[in-house]
Tab-separated table of C-alpha atoms in Angstrom:
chain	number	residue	atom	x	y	z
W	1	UNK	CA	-130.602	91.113	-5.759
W	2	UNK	CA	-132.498	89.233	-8.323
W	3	UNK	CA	-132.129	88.463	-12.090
W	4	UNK	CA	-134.588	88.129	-14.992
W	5	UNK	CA	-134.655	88.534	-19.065
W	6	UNK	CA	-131.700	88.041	-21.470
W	7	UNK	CA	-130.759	86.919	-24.894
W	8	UNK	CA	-128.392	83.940	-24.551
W	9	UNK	CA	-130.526	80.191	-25.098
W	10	UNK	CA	-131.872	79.413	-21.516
W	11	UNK	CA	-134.926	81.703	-19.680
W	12	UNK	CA	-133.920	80.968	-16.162
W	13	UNK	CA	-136.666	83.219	-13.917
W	14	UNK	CA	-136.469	84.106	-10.080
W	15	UNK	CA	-138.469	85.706	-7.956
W	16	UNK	CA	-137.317	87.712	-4.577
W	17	UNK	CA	-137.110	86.319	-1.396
W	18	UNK	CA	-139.591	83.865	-0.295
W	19	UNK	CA	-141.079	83.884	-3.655
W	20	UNK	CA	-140.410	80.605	-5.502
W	21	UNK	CA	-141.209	78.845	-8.581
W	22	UNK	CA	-142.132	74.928	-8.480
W	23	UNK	CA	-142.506	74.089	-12.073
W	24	UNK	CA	-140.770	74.251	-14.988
W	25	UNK	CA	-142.250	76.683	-17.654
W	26	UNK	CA	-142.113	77.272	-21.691
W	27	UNK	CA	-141.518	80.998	-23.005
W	28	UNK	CA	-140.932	82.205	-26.317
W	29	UNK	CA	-139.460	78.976	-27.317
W	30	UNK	CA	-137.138	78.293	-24.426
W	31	UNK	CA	-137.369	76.504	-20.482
W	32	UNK	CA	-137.808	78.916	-17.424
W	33	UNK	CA	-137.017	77.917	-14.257
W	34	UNK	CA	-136.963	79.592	-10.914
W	35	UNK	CA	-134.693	78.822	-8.003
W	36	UNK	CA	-133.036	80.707	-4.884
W	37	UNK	CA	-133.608	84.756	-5.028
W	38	UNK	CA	-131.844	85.288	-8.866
W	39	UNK	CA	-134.284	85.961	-11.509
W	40	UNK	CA	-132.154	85.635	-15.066
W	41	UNK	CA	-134.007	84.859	-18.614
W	42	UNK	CA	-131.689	84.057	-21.534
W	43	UNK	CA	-132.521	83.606	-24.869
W	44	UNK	CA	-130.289	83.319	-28.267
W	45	UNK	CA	-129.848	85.953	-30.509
W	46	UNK	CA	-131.138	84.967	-34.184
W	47	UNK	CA	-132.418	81.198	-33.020
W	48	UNK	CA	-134.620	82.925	-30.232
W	49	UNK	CA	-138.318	82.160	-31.367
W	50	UNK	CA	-141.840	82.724	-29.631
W	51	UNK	CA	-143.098	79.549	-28.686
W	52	UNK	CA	-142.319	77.854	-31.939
W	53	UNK	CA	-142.315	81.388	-33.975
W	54	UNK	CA	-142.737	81.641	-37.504
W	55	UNK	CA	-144.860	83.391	-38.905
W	56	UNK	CA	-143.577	87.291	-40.567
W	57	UNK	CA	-144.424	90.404	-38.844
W	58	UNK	CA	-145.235	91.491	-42.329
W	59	UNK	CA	-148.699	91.984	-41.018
W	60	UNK	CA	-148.487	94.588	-38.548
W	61	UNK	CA	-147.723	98.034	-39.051
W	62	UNK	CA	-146.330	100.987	-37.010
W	63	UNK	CA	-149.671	103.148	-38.776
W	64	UNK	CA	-152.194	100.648	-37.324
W	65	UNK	CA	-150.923	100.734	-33.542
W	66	UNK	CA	-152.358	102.981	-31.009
W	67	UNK	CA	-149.533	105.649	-29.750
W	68	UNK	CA	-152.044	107.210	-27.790
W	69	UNK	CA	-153.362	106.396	-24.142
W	70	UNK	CA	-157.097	107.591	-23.341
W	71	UNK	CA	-157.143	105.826	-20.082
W	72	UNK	CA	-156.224	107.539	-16.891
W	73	UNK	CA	-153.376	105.258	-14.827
W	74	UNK	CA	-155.473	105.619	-12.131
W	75	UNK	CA	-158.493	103.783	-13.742
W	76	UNK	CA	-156.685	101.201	-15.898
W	77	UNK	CA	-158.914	98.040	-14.816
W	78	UNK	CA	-161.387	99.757	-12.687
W	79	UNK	CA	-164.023	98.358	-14.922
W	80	UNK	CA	-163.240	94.943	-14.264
W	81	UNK	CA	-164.702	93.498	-10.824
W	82	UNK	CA	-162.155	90.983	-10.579
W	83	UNK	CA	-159.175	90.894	-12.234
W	84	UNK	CA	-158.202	87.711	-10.717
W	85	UNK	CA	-160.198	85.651	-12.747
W	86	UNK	CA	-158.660	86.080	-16.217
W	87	UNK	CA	-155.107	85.843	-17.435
W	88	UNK	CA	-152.538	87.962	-17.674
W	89	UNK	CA	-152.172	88.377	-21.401
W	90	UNK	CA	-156.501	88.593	-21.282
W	91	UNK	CA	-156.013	91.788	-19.080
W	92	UNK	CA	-153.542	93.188	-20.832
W	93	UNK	CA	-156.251	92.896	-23.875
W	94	UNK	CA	-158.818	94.255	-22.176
W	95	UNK	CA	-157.458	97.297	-22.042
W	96	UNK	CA	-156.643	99.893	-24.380
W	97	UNK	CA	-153.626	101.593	-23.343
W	98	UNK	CA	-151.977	98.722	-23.623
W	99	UNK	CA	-153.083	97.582	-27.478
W	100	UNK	CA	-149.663	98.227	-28.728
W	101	UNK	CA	-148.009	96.058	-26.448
W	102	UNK	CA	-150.294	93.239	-26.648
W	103	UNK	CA	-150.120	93.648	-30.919
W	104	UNK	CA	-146.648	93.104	-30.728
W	105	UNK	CA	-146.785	90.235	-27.866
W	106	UNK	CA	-148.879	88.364	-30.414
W	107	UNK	CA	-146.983	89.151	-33.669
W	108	UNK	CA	-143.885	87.766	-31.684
W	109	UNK	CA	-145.449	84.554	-31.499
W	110	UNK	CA	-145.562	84.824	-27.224
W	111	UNK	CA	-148.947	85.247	-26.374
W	112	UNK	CA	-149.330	81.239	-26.169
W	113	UNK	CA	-146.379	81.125	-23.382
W	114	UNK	CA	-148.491	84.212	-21.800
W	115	UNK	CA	-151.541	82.318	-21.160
W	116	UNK	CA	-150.049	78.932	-19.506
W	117	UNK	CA	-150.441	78.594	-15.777
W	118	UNK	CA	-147.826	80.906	-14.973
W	119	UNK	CA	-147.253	82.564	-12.185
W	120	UNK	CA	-145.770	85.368	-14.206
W	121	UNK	CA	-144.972	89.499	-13.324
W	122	UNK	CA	-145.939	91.128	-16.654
W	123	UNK	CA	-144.383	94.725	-16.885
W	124	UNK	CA	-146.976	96.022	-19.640
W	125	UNK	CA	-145.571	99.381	-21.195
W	126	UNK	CA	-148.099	101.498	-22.255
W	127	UNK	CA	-148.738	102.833	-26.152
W	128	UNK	CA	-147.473	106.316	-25.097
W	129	UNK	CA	-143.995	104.823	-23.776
W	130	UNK	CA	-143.840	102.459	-27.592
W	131	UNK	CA	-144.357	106.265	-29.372
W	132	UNK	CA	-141.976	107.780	-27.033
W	133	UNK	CA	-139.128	105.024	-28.845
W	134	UNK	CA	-136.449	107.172	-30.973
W	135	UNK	CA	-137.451	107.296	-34.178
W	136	UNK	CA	-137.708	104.655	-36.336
W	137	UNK	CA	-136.550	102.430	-33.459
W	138	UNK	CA	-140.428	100.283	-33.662
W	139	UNK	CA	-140.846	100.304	-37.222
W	140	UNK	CA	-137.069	98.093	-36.926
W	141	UNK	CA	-138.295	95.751	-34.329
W	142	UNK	CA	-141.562	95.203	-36.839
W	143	UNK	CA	-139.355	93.659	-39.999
W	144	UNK	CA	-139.639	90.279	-40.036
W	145	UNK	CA	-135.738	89.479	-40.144
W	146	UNK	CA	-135.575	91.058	-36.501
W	147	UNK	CA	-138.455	88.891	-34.868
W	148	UNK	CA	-135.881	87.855	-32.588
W	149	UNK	CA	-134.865	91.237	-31.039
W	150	UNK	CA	-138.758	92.190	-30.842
W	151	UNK	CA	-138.599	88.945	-28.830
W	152	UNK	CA	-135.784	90.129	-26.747
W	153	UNK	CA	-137.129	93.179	-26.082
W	154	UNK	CA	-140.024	92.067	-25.005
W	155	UNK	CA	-138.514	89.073	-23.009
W	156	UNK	CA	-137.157	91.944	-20.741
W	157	UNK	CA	-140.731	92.704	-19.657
W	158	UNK	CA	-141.499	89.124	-18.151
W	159	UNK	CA	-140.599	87.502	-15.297
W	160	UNK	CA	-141.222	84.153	-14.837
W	161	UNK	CA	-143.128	84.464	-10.831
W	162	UNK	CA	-145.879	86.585	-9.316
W	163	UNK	CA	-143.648	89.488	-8.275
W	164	UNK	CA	-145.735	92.377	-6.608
W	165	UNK	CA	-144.696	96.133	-6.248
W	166	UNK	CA	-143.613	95.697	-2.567
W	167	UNK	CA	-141.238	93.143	-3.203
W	168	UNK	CA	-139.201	95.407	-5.199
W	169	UNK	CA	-135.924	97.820	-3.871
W	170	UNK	CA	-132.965	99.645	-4.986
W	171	UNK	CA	-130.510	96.988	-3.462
W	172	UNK	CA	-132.325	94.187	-6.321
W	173	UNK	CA	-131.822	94.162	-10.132
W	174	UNK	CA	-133.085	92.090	-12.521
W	175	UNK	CA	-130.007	89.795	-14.639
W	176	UNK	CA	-130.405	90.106	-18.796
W	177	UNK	CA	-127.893	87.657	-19.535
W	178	UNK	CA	-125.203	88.536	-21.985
W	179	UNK	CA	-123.192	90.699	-18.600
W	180	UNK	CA	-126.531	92.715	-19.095
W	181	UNK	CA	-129.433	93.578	-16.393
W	182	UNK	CA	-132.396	95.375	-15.123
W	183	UNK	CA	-131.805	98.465	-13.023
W	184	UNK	CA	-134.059	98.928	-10.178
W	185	UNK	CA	-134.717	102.179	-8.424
W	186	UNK	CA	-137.388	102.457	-5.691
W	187	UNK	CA	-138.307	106.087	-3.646
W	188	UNK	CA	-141.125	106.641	-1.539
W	189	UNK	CA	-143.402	107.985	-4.508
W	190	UNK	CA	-141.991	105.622	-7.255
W	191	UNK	CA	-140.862	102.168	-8.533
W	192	UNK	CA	-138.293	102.463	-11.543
W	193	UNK	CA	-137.680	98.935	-13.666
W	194	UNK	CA	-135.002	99.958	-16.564
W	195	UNK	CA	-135.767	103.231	-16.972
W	196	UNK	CA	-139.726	102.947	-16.795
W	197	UNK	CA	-141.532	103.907	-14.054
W	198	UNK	CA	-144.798	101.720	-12.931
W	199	UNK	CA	-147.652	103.797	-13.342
W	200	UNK	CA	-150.432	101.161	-12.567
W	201	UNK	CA	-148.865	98.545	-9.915
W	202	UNK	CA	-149.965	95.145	-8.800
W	203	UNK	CA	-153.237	94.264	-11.121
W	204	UNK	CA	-153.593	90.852	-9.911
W	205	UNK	CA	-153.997	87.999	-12.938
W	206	UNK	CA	-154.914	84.213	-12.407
W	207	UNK	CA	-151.803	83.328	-13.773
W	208	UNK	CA	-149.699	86.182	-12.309
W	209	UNK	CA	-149.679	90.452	-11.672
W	210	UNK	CA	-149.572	93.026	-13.996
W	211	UNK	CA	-147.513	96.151	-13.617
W	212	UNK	CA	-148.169	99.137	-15.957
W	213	UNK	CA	-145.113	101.014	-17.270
W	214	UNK	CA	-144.629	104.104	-18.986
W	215	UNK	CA	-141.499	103.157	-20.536
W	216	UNK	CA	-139.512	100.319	-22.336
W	217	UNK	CA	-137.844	98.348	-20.480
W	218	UNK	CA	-134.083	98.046	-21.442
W	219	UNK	CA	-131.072	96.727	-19.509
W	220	UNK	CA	-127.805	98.324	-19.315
W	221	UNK	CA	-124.223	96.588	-19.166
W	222	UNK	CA	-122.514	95.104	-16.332
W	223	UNK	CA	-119.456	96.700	-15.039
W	224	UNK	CA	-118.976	94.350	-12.437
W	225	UNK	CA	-119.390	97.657	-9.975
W	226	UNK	CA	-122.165	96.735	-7.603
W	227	UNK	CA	-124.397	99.185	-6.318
């Protein structure tokens, strides 16, 4: 079992197993740190800012983000000879199935956090699983006076360590904070993060991996009944 994002004051990120983080990092305003095998982010509710957020969302709209993807899965980053030498956040921008997530990364005021050192696991939904959303659901996140839960709901899509498809099982979910986590479910065929299944696994970054989604991410409560 591991832990990862949240919405309380503290981002505290794990890996699994061996996997370990050395340094001390900034996200979206707040510390991460990594220790043992639990992965748990936290961040405040209305305080929680993007690495020193403050600027309105007023500029975005739902009508000028892509809902569409026009990239096959399969090919996502096939153009690219090696992914390993750019960032993260720079991948994620290079392509466009993912232009909706990486508008709303930078309107939250992350992008700065995505582009340190790292090593960070970016789940990176794609724009079909942001127009799959209930109705009305992104054009909420998109006011200005709810930066914070666009920041929380995108904080569940980080992890602060290099976390690769294999590392992942049924037995591990990922902590939220708040009596909140990450369900994981893992077949032979598929690898299921809170309800979104990786379509695109392990695009290595020089700060971390990518794994394409087709879903948001979102954590469910804690019952205290373990799996």
């Amino acid at each position: 079992m591991f832990s990862c994002a949240s919405s309380t004051d503290q981002m505290d990120s794990t890996a699994m197993d061996d996997t370990t983080m050395s340094e001390t990092q900034t996200m979206a305003g707040t510390d991460d740190q990594m220790s043992g095998t639990d992965t748990s982010t936290e961040m405040t509710g209305t305080e929680a800012t993007a690495a020193g957020a403050t600027e309105s969302l007023a500029g975005i709209s739902s009508e000028s983000l892509a809902m569409t993807d026009d990239i096959s899965y399969g090919d996502m980053f096939d153009e690219i000879d090696d992914t390993r030498q750019m960032g993260v956040l720079e991948l994620a921008k290079s392509n466009g199935n993912l232009s909706t997530f990486v508008a709303l990364v930078e309107h939250a005021e992350m992008a700065t956090a995505l582009d340190a050192e790292g090593p960070f696991t970016v789940f990176a939904p794609t724009n079909k699983a942001f127009a799959a959303l209930p109705s009305g659901k992104l054009e909420y996140l998109m006011k200005p006076e709810n930066k914070a839960e666009l920041i929380q709901t995108l904080q569940s899509h980080f992890l602060g360590a290099d976390v690769s498809s294999a590392q992942f099982s049924s037995t591990q979910r990922i902590g939220a904070g708040d009596n909140m986590y990450i369900p994981i479910d893992v077949t032979a065929n598929t690898t299921t993060i809170g309800g979104a299944t990786i379509v695109k696994p392990d695009v290595k970054a020089s700060n971390g991996v990518i794994h394409v989604v087709d879903g948001i991410i979102m954590p469910v409560a804690d019952t205290g009944i373990t799996r």
